[in-house]
Amino acid sequence: MNKRPEREVRAFHDSERIRVYQAYPAPIADAALAAGTFVPPFKRERMTWIKPSFLWMAYRCGYARKVDQERVLAVDISPVGFHWALGHAALSHFRAGFHADHDEWQAGVERSPVRIQWDPERNLAHGPLAHRSIQIGLSAEAVRRYVDEWIVGLTDVTATMRAVGEHAAAGRVAEATALLPEERPYPLPEDLASRVNASR
């Protein structure tokens, strides 16, 4: 069995969309579902993090049980938007060997509206795995583009998220796994893979 690359974008995707996840309280989720995109009380001025991994979202929101994260939305965005985000991104943390020096990293952060973090992927019990999952933080122009241009579909997946959590808690691994979305490697162009420090 081949070892999974340490930093690889994996997501539910096809030629028209790539799926990311966000968790919110009911007022934000309900307003977004009604409008087909994010509207108040969603705040554009805040950084918003999108996550292609269902299990990392499960870890972050506690299977939709954490306060103000009780509703989980699957957000389908266009490949054009996803590529724009990665093409205008900077890593959230300095990485020796990737950045020439700390000043180069800091300058990139200051001019970029998108942040990238590679966090350990999680299993059904929220335990860390050896490979990592990409987290994408959008601010300023990136949030505007996300809300106004990139979103092609919104789906409430709270019931699925909670069902996976209930099966996992009861040790029903097969049942939990059967409910997970199919997440496949997302082929990044060479320039984008380099910019976000994906494994190659």
Short mmCIF file of N, CA and C in Angstrom, two decimals, residues 132-198:
data_model
loop_
_atom_site.label_atom_id
_atom_site.label_comp_id
_atom_site.label_asym_id
_atom_site.label_seq_id
_atom_site.Cartn_x
_atom_site.Cartn_y
_atom_site.Cartn_z
N ARG A 132 -1.58 15.30 6.22
CA ARG A 132 -2.18 16.57 6.63
C ARG A 132 -3.31 17.00 5.70
N SER A 133 -4.15 17.87 6.24
CA SER A 133 -5.30 18.40 5.52
C SER A 133 -5.14 19.91 5.38
N ILE A 134 -5.48 20.42 4.22
CA ILE A 134 -5.33 21.86 3.99
C ILE A 134 -6.50 22.63 4.58
N GLN A 135 -6.20 23.73 5.25
CA GLN A 135 -7.20 24.68 5.75
C GLN A 135 -6.91 26.01 5.05
N ILE A 136 -7.95 26.66 4.57
CA ILE A 136 -7.78 27.86 3.75
C ILE A 136 -8.54 29.01 4.40
N GLY A 137 -7.79 30.03 4.84
CA GLY A 137 -8.40 31.18 5.49
C GLY A 137 -8.56 32.33 4.51
N LEU A 138 -9.78 32.83 4.38
CA LEU A 138 -10.08 33.89 3.42
C LEU A 138 -10.34 35.20 4.16
N SER A 139 -9.75 36.27 3.67
CA SER A 139 -9.99 37.60 4.25
C SER A 139 -10.07 38.62 3.12
N ALA A 140 -10.59 39.80 3.46
CA ALA A 140 -10.62 40.94 2.54
C ALA A 140 -11.18 40.56 1.17
N GLU A 141 -10.42 40.79 0.10
CA GLU A 141 -10.91 40.53 -1.25
C GLU A 141 -11.32 39.07 -1.45
N ALA A 142 -10.61 38.16 -0.79
CA ALA A 142 -10.91 36.74 -0.95
C ALA A 142 -12.29 36.40 -0.41
N VAL A 143 -12.69 37.00 0.72
CA VAL A 143 -14.03 36.76 1.27
C VAL A 143 -15.09 37.30 0.30
N ARG A 144 -14.86 38.49 -0.24
CA ARG A 144 -15.82 39.06 -1.18
C ARG A 144 -16.00 38.15 -2.39
N ARG A 145 -14.91 37.68 -2.94
CA ARG A 145 -14.99 36.80 -4.11
C ARG A 145 -15.69 35.48 -3.76
N TYR A 146 -15.37 34.95 -2.61
CA TYR A 146 -15.97 33.70 -2.16
C TYR A 146 -17.49 33.84 -2.10
N VAL A 147 -17.95 34.87 -1.43
CA VAL A 147 -19.39 35.07 -1.22
C VAL A 147 -20.11 35.45 -2.51
N ASP A 148 -19.51 36.31 -3.31
CA ASP A 148 -20.20 36.88 -4.48
C ASP A 148 -19.97 36.12 -5.79
N GLU A 149 -18.87 35.35 -5.87
CA GLU A 149 -18.51 34.78 -7.17
C GLU A 149 -18.30 33.26 -7.18
N TRP A 150 -17.75 32.71 -6.12
CA TRP A 150 -17.27 31.34 -6.20
C TRP A 150 -18.30 30.28 -5.86
N ILE A 151 -19.25 30.59 -4.99
CA ILE A 151 -20.16 29.57 -4.47
C ILE A 151 -21.17 29.16 -5.55
N VAL A 152 -21.22 27.85 -5.82
CA VAL A 152 -22.16 27.33 -6.80
C VAL A 152 -23.21 26.42 -6.15
N GLY A 153 -23.07 26.16 -4.86
CA GLY A 153 -24.06 25.34 -4.17
C GLY A 153 -23.81 25.29 -2.67
N LEU A 154 -24.88 25.23 -1.91
CA LEU A 154 -24.82 25.12 -0.45
C LEU A 154 -25.75 24.00 -0.01
N THR A 155 -25.26 23.12 0.86
CA THR A 155 -26.06 22.01 1.36
C THR A 155 -25.85 21.87 2.86
N ASP A 156 -26.94 21.68 3.59
CA ASP A 156 -26.85 21.42 5.02
C ASP A 156 -26.54 19.94 5.22
N VAL A 157 -25.37 19.64 5.78
CA VAL A 157 -24.97 18.24 6.01
C VAL A 157 -24.88 17.94 7.51
N THR A 158 -25.58 18.73 8.32
CA THR A 158 -25.54 18.54 9.77
C THR A 158 -26.01 17.14 10.16
N ALA A 159 -27.09 16.67 9.57
CA ALA A 159 -27.61 15.35 9.94
C ALA A 159 -26.59 14.26 9.65
N THR A 160 -25.93 14.34 8.51
CA THR A 160 -24.90 13.35 8.19
C THR A 160 -23.74 13.45 9.15
N MET A 161 -23.31 14.67 9.45
CA MET A 161 -22.20 14.87 10.38
C MET A 161 -22.52 14.24 11.74
N ARG A 162 -23.72 14.47 12.25
CA ARG A 162 -24.07 13.93 13.56
C ARG A 162 -24.23 12.41 13.51
N ALA A 163 -24.75 11.89 12.41
CA ALA A 163 -24.88 10.44 12.28
C ALA A 163 -23.52 9.76 12.27
N VAL A 164 -22.57 10.34 11.55
CA VAL A 164 -21.21 9.80 11.55
C VAL A 164 -20.64 9.80 12.97
N GLY A 165 -20.86 10.92 13.68
CA GLY A 165 -20.37 11.02 15.05
C GLY A 165 -21.00 9.99 15.97
N GLU A 166 -22.29 9.74 15.82
CA GLU A 166 -22.97 8.76 16.67
C GLU A 166 -22.47 7.35 16.39
N HIS A 167 -22.30 7.02 15.13
CA HIS A 167 -21.75 5.70 14.79
C HIS A 167 -20.32 5.56 15.32
N ALA A 168 -19.52 6.60 15.14
CA ALA A 168 -18.13 6.55 15.60
C ALA A 168 -18.07 6.36 17.12
N ALA A 169 -18.89 7.10 17.84
CA ALA A 169 -18.89 7.01 19.30
C ALA A 169 -19.30 5.62 19.78
N ALA A 170 -20.15 4.94 19.00
CA ALA A 170 -20.63 3.61 19.38
C ALA A 170 -19.73 2.50 18.85
N GLY A 171 -18.64 2.88 18.19
CA GLY A 171 -17.72 1.88 17.66
C GLY A 171 -18.17 1.24 16.37
N ARG A 172 -19.17 1.82 15.71
CA ARG A 172 -19.67 1.26 14.45
C ARG A 172 -18.89 1.88 13.29
N VAL A 173 -17.67 1.44 13.15
CA VAL A 173 -16.75 2.06 12.19
C VAL A 173 -17.25 1.91 10.75
N ALA A 174 -17.71 0.73 10.40
CA ALA A 174 -18.17 0.50 9.03
C ALA A 174 -19.35 1.41 8.69
N GLU A 175 -20.28 1.53 9.63
CA GLU A 175 -21.44 2.38 9.38
C GLU A 175 -21.05 3.85 9.25
N ALA A 176 -20.12 4.29 10.10
CA ALA A 176 -19.64 5.68 10.03
C ALA A 176 -18.92 5.93 8.71
N THR A 177 -18.05 5.02 8.34
CA THR A 177 -17.26 5.18 7.12
C THR A 177 -18.14 5.22 5.88
N ALA A 178 -19.22 4.44 5.90
CA ALA A 178 -20.12 4.39 4.75
C ALA A 178 -20.79 5.73 4.47
N LEU A 179 -20.89 6.58 5.49
CA LEU A 179 -21.54 7.87 5.32
C LEU A 179 -20.58 8.98 4.89
N LEU A 180 -19.29 8.70 4.90
CA LEU A 180 -18.32 9.74 4.56
C LEU A 180 -18.35 10.04 3.05
N PRO A 181 -18.17 11.29 2.68
CA PRO A 181 -18.11 11.63 1.25
C PRO A 181 -16.84 11.07 0.62
N GLU A 182 -16.89 10.85 -0.67
CA GLU A 182 -15.71 10.37 -1.38
C GLU A 182 -14.76 11.55 -1.62
N GLU A 183 -13.64 11.53 -0.96
CA GLU A 183 -12.65 12.60 -1.13
C GLU A 183 -11.43 12.03 -1.84
N ARG A 184 -11.15 12.58 -3.01
CA ARG A 184 -10.06 12.12 -3.86
C ARG A 184 -8.99 13.19 -3.96
N PRO A 185 -7.76 12.80 -4.30
CA PRO A 185 -6.73 13.82 -4.51
C PRO A 185 -7.19 14.83 -5.56
N TYR A 186 -6.95 16.09 -5.27
CA TYR A 186 -7.30 17.15 -6.21
C TYR A 186 -6.02 17.56 -6.94
N PRO A 187 -5.98 17.41 -8.26
CA PRO A 187 -4.75 17.70 -9.01
C PRO A 187 -4.48 19.20 -9.11
N LEU A 188 -3.45 19.65 -8.44
CA LEU A 188 -3.10 21.06 -8.48
C LEU A 188 -2.09 21.34 -9.59
N PRO A 189 -2.26 22.45 -10.31
CA PRO A 189 -1.22 22.87 -11.24
C PRO A 189 0.10 23.08 -10.47
N GLU A 190 1.19 22.91 -11.15
CA GLU A 190 2.50 22.97 -10.51
C GLU A 190 2.73 24.27 -9.76
N ASP A 191 2.31 25.39 -10.34
CA ASP A 191 2.57 26.67 -9.68
C ASP A 191 1.78 26.80 -8.38
N LEU A 192 0.55 26.27 -8.35
CA LEU A 192 -0.24 26.35 -7.13
C LEU A 192 0.28 25.38 -6.07
N ALA A 193 0.66 24.20 -6.49
CA ALA A 193 1.23 23.24 -5.54
C ALA A 193 2.47 23.82 -4.88
N SER A 194 3.30 24.49 -5.67
CA SER A 194 4.50 25.12 -5.12
C SER A 194 4.16 26.24 -4.16
N ARG A 195 3.17 27.04 -4.51
CA ARG A 195 2.84 28.20 -3.68
C ARG A 195 2.34 27.80 -2.29
N VAL A 196 1.56 26.70 -2.23
CA VAL A 196 0.99 26.29 -0.93
C VAL A 196 1.81 25.19 -0.27
N ASN A 197 2.97 24.87 -0.83
CA ASN A 197 3.86 23.89 -0.25
C ASN A 197 3.23 22.49 -0.16
N ALA A 198 2.48 22.13 -1.21
CA ALA A 198 1.93 20.79 -1.28
C ALA A 198 3.06 19.80 -1.60
#
